[in-house]
Tab-separated table of C-alpha atoms in Angstrom:
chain	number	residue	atom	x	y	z
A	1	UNK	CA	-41.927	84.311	30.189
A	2	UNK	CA	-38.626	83.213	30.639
A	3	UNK	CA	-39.987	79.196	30.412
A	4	UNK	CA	-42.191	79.955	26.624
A	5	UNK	CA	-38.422	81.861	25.678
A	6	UNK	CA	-36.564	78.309	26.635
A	7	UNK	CA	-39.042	76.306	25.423
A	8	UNK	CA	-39.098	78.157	21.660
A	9	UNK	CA	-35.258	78.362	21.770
A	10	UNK	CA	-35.391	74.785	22.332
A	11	UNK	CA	-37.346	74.150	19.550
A	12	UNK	CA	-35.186	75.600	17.156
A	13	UNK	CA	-32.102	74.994	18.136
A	14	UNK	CA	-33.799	70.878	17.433
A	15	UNK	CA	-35.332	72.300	14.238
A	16	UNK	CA	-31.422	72.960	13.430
A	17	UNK	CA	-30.240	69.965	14.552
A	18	UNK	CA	-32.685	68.290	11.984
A	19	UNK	CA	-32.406	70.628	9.158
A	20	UNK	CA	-28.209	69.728	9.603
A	21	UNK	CA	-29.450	65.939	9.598
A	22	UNK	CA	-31.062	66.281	6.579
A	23	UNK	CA	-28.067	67.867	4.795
A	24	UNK	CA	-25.939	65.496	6.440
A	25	UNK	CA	-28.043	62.623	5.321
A	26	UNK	CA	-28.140	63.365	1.163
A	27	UNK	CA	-24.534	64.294	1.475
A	28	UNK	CA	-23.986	60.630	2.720
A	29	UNK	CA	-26.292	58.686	0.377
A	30	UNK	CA	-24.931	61.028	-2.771
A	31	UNK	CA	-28.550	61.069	-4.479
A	32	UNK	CA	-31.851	63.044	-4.631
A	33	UNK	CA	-34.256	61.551	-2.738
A	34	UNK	CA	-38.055	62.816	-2.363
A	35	UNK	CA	-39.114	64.352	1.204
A	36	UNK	CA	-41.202	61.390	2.444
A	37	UNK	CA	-38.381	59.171	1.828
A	38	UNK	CA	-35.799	61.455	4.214
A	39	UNK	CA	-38.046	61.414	6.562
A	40	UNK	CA	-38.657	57.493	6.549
A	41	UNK	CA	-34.743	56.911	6.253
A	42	UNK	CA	-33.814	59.416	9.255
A	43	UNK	CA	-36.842	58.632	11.548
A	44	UNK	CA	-38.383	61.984	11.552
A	45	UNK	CA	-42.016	63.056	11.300
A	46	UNK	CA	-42.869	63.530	7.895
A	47	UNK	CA	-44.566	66.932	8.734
A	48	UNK	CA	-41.165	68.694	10.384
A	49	UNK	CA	-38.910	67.318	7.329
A	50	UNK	CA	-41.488	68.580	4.917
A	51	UNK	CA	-41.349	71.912	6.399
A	52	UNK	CA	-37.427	71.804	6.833
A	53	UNK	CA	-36.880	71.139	3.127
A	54	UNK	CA	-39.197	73.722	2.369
A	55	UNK	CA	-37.329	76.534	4.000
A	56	UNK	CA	-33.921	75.460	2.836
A	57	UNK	CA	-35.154	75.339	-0.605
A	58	UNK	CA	-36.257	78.738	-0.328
A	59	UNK	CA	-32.826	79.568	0.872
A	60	UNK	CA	-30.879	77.592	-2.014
A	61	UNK	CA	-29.622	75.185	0.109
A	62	UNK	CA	-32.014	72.571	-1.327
A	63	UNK	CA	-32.542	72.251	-5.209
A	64	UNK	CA	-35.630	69.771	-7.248
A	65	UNK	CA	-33.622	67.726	-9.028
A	66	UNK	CA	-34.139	64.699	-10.676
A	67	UNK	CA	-38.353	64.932	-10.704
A	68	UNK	CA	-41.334	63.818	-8.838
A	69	UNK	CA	-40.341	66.869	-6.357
A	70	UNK	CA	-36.876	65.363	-4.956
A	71	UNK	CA	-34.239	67.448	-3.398
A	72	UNK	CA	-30.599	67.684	-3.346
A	73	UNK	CA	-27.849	69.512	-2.056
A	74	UNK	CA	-28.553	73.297	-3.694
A	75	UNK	CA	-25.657	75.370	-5.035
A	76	UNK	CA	-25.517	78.150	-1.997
A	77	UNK	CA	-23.475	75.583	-0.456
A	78	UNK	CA	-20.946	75.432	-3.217
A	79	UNK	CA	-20.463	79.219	-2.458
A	80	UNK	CA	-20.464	79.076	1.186
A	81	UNK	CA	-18.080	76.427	0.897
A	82	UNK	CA	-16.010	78.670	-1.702
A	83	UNK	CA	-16.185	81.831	0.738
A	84	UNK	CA	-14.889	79.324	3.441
A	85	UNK	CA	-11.968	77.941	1.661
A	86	UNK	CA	-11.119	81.401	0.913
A	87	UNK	CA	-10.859	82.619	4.563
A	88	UNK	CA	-9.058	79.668	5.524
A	89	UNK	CA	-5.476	79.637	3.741
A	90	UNK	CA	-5.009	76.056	5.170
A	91	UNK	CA	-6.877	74.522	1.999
A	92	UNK	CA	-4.611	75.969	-0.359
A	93	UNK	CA	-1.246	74.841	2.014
A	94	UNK	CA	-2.886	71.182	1.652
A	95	UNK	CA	-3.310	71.386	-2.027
A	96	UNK	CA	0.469	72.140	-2.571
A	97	UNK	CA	1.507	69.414	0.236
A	98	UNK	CA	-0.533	66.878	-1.860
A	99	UNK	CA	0.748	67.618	-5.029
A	100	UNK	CA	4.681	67.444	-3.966
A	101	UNK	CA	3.389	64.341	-2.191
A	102	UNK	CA	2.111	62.471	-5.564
A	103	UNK	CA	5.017	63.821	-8.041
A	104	UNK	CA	8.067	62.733	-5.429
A	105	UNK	CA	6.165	59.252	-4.999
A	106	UNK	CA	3.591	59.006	-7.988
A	107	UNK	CA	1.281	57.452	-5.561
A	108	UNK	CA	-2.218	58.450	-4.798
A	109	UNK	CA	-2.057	61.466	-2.034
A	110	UNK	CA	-4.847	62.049	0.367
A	111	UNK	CA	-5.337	64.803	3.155
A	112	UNK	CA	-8.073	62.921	6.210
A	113	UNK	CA	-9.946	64.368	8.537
A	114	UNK	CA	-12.812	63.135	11.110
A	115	UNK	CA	-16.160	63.568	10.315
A	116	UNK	CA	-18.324	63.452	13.411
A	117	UNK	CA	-17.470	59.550	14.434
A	118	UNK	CA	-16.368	58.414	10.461
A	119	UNK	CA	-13.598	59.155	8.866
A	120	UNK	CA	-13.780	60.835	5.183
A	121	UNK	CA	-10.772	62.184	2.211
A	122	UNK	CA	-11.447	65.676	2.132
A	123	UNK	CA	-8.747	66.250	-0.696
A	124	UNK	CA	-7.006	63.986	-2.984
A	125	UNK	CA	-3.803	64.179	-5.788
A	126	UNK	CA	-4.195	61.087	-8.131
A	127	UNK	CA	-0.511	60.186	-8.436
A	128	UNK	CA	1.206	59.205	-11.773
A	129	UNK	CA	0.832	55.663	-12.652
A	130	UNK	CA	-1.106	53.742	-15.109
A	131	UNK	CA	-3.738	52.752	-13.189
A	132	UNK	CA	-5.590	54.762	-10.523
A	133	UNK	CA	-6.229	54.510	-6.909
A	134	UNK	CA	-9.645	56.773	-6.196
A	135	UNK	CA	-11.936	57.280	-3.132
A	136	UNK	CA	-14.871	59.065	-2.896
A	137	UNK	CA	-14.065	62.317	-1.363
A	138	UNK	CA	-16.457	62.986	1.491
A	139	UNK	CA	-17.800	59.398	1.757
A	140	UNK	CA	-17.875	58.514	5.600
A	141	UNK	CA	-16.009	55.423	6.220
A	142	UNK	CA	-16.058	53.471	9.898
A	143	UNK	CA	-12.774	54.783	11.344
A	144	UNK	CA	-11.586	51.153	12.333
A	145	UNK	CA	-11.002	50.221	8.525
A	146	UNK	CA	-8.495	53.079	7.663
A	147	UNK	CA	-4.938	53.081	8.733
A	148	UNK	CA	-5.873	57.234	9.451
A	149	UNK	CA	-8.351	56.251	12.074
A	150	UNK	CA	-5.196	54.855	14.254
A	151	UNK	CA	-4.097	58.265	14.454
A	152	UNK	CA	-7.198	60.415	14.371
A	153	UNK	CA	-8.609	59.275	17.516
A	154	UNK	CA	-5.349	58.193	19.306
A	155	UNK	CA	-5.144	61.192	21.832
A	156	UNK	CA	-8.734	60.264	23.395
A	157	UNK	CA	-8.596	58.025	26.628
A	158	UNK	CA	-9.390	53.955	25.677
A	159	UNK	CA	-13.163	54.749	27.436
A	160	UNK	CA	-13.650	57.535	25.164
A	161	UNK	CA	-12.735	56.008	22.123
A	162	UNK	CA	-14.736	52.851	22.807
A	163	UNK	CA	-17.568	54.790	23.405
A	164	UNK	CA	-16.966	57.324	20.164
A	165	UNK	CA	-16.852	54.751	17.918
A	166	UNK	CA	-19.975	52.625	17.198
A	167	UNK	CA	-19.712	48.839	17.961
A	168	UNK	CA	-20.724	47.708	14.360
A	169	UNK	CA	-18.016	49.649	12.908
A	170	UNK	CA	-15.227	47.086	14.457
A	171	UNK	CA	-17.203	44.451	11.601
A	172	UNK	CA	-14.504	44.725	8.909
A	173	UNK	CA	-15.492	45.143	5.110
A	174	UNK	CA	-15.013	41.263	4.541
A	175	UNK	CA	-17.133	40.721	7.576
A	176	UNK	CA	-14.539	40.199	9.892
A	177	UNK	CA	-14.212	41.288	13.660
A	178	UNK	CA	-12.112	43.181	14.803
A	179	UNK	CA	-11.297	43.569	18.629
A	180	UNK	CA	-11.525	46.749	20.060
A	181	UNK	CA	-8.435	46.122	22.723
A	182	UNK	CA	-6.666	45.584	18.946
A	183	UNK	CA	-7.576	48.598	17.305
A	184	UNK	CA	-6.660	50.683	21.017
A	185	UNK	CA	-3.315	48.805	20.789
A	186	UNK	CA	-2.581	49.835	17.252
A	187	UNK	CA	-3.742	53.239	17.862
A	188	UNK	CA	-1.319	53.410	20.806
A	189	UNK	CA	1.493	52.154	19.032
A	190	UNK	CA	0.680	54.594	15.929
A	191	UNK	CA	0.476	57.655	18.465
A	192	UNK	CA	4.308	56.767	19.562
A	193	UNK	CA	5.506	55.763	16.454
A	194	UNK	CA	4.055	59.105	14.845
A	195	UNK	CA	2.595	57.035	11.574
A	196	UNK	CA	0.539	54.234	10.963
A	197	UNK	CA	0.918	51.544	7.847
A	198	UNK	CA	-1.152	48.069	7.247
A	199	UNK	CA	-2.636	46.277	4.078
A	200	UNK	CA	-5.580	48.286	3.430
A	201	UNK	CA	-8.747	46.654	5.358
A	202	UNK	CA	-10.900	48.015	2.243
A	203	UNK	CA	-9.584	46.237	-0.730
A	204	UNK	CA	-6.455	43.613	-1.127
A	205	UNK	CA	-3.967	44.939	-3.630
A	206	UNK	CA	-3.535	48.672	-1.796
A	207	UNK	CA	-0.397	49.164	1.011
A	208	UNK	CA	-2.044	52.727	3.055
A	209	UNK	CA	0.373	55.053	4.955
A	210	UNK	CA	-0.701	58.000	7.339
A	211	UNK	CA	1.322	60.371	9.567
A	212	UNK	CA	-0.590	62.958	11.821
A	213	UNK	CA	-0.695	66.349	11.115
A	214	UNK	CA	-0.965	67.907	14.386
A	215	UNK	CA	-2.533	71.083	16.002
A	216	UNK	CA	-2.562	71.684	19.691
A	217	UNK	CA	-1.395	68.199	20.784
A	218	UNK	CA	-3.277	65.722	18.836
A	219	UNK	CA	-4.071	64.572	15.038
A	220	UNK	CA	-6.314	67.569	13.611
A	221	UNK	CA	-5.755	65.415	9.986
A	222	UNK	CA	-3.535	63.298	8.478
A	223	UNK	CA	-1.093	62.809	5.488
A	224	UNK	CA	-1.881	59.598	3.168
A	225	UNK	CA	-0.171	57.723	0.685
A	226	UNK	CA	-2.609	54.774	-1.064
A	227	UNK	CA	-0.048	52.786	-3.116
A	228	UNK	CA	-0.250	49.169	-5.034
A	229	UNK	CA	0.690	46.405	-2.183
A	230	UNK	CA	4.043	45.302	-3.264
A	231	UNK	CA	5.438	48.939	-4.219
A	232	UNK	CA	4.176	50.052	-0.893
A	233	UNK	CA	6.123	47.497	1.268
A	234	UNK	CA	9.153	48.564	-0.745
A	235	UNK	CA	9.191	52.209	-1.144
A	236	UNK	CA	8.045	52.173	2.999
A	237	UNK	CA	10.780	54.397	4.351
A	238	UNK	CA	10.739	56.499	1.682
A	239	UNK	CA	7.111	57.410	1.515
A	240	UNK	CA	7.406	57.860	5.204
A	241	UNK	CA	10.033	60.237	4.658
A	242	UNK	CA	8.281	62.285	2.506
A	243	UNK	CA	4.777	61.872	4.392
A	244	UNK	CA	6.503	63.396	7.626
A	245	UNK	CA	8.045	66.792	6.020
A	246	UNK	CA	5.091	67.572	4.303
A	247	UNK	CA	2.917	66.632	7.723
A	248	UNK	CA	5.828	68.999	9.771
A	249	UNK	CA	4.901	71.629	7.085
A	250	UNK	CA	1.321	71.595	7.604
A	251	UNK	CA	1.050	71.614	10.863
A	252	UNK	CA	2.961	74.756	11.709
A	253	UNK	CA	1.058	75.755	8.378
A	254	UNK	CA	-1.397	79.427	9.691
A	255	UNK	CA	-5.204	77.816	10.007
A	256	UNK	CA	-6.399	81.758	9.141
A	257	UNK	CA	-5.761	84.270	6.276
């Protein structure tokens, strides 16, 4: 008995795992796709995704949109994610921090987190200028190209980072390498300098900034300031300045309401 209860435990706790993949995948491409085509794009038998999409569109976490029966990410989410933010007072402590950030600089203010092995915005203050410096919030970026990513995975041993970030990821957006003992010494010398600045990897006319904001020990998130290369370079302490005290605010910031 106790072997069929293992064996059926073990089959859900993969028929989670998928299910989670699947979410995970149309949050990354950012379009509705039909069933047959996440399970060709994932890898997964077409029979197990059909019957995953079924049951989390009769739960709402799965919407038809679009036609010719393709899915998307259903509006249940929206209000689990709204119950979440809710319960955790930390969001609304980030939105304030971010929008003292952009007014005292009127740059483009970002709060970073990890997600799995990438690196994504979860919120953003556009600051004042003309123009505007976007990102895609939630878009999972190889944590390599982002001066966050120095900082994010700095208190993990040199093995463990090597080994948490995927090789391809050190191939730079302009197809560049870059060398892993590189990246570890950067992300050393970020963890002692408590920031981390560099002419952004992505595009060639932004200056990035990030500071840690820390919980038990290491970077839970960072602080980020995106700001127009030469402005950057010459507001540097000062957007430092400011990027620290609202990181030192934040972290002793409660994580619960």
């Amino acid at each position: 008995m106790d072997a069929i209860t293992d064996e059926a435990g073990g089959k859900r706790a993969r028929g989670l795992d998928r299910a989670f993949e699947i979410l995970d995948f149309l949050r990354q491409k950012r379009q509705a796709l039909k069933p047959n085509e996440i399970a060709a794009q994932i890898g997964a038998p077409r029979s197990s995704v059909y019957e995953l999409v079924n049951l989390l569109l009769r739960n709402g976490i799965l919407e038809f949109t679009g036609g010719e029966g393709r899915v998307y990410l259903g509006r249940k989410l929206y209000f689990l994610g709204a119950a979440y933010e809710n319960h955790f007072d930390f969001t609304r402590e980030c939105e304030a921090a971010l929008e003292r950030l952009a007014d005292e600089t009127r740059e483009t203010a970002q709060f970073c987190m990890l997600d799995g092995n990438k690196y994504t915005v979860v919120r953003m203050r556009e600051g004042a200028r003309p123009f505007r410096i976007s990102a895609d919030i939630g878009q999972s970026v190889p944590i390599p190209w982002t001066a966050s990513g120095r900082l994010l995975v700095a208190h993990m041993t040199d093995e463990e980072i090597l080994a948490f970030i995927p090789p391809e990821d050190f191939r730079l957006p302009n197809g560049e390498w870059l060398e892993p003992a590189a990246f570890l010494a950067q992300a050393r010398q970020a963890w002692r300098d408590g920031f981390f600045t560099f002419n952004s990897i992505v595009d060639s006319f932004t200056h990035c900034f990030a500071v840690p904001v820390m919980d038990e020990g290491h970077a839970a998130a960072t602080l980020c300031l995106v700001a127009p290369r030469a402005d950057g370079i010459a507001n540097r302490d000062r957007y430092l300045d400011s990027l620290k005290m609202a990181a030192a605010g934040l972290s002793h910031a409660p994580r619960r309401g």
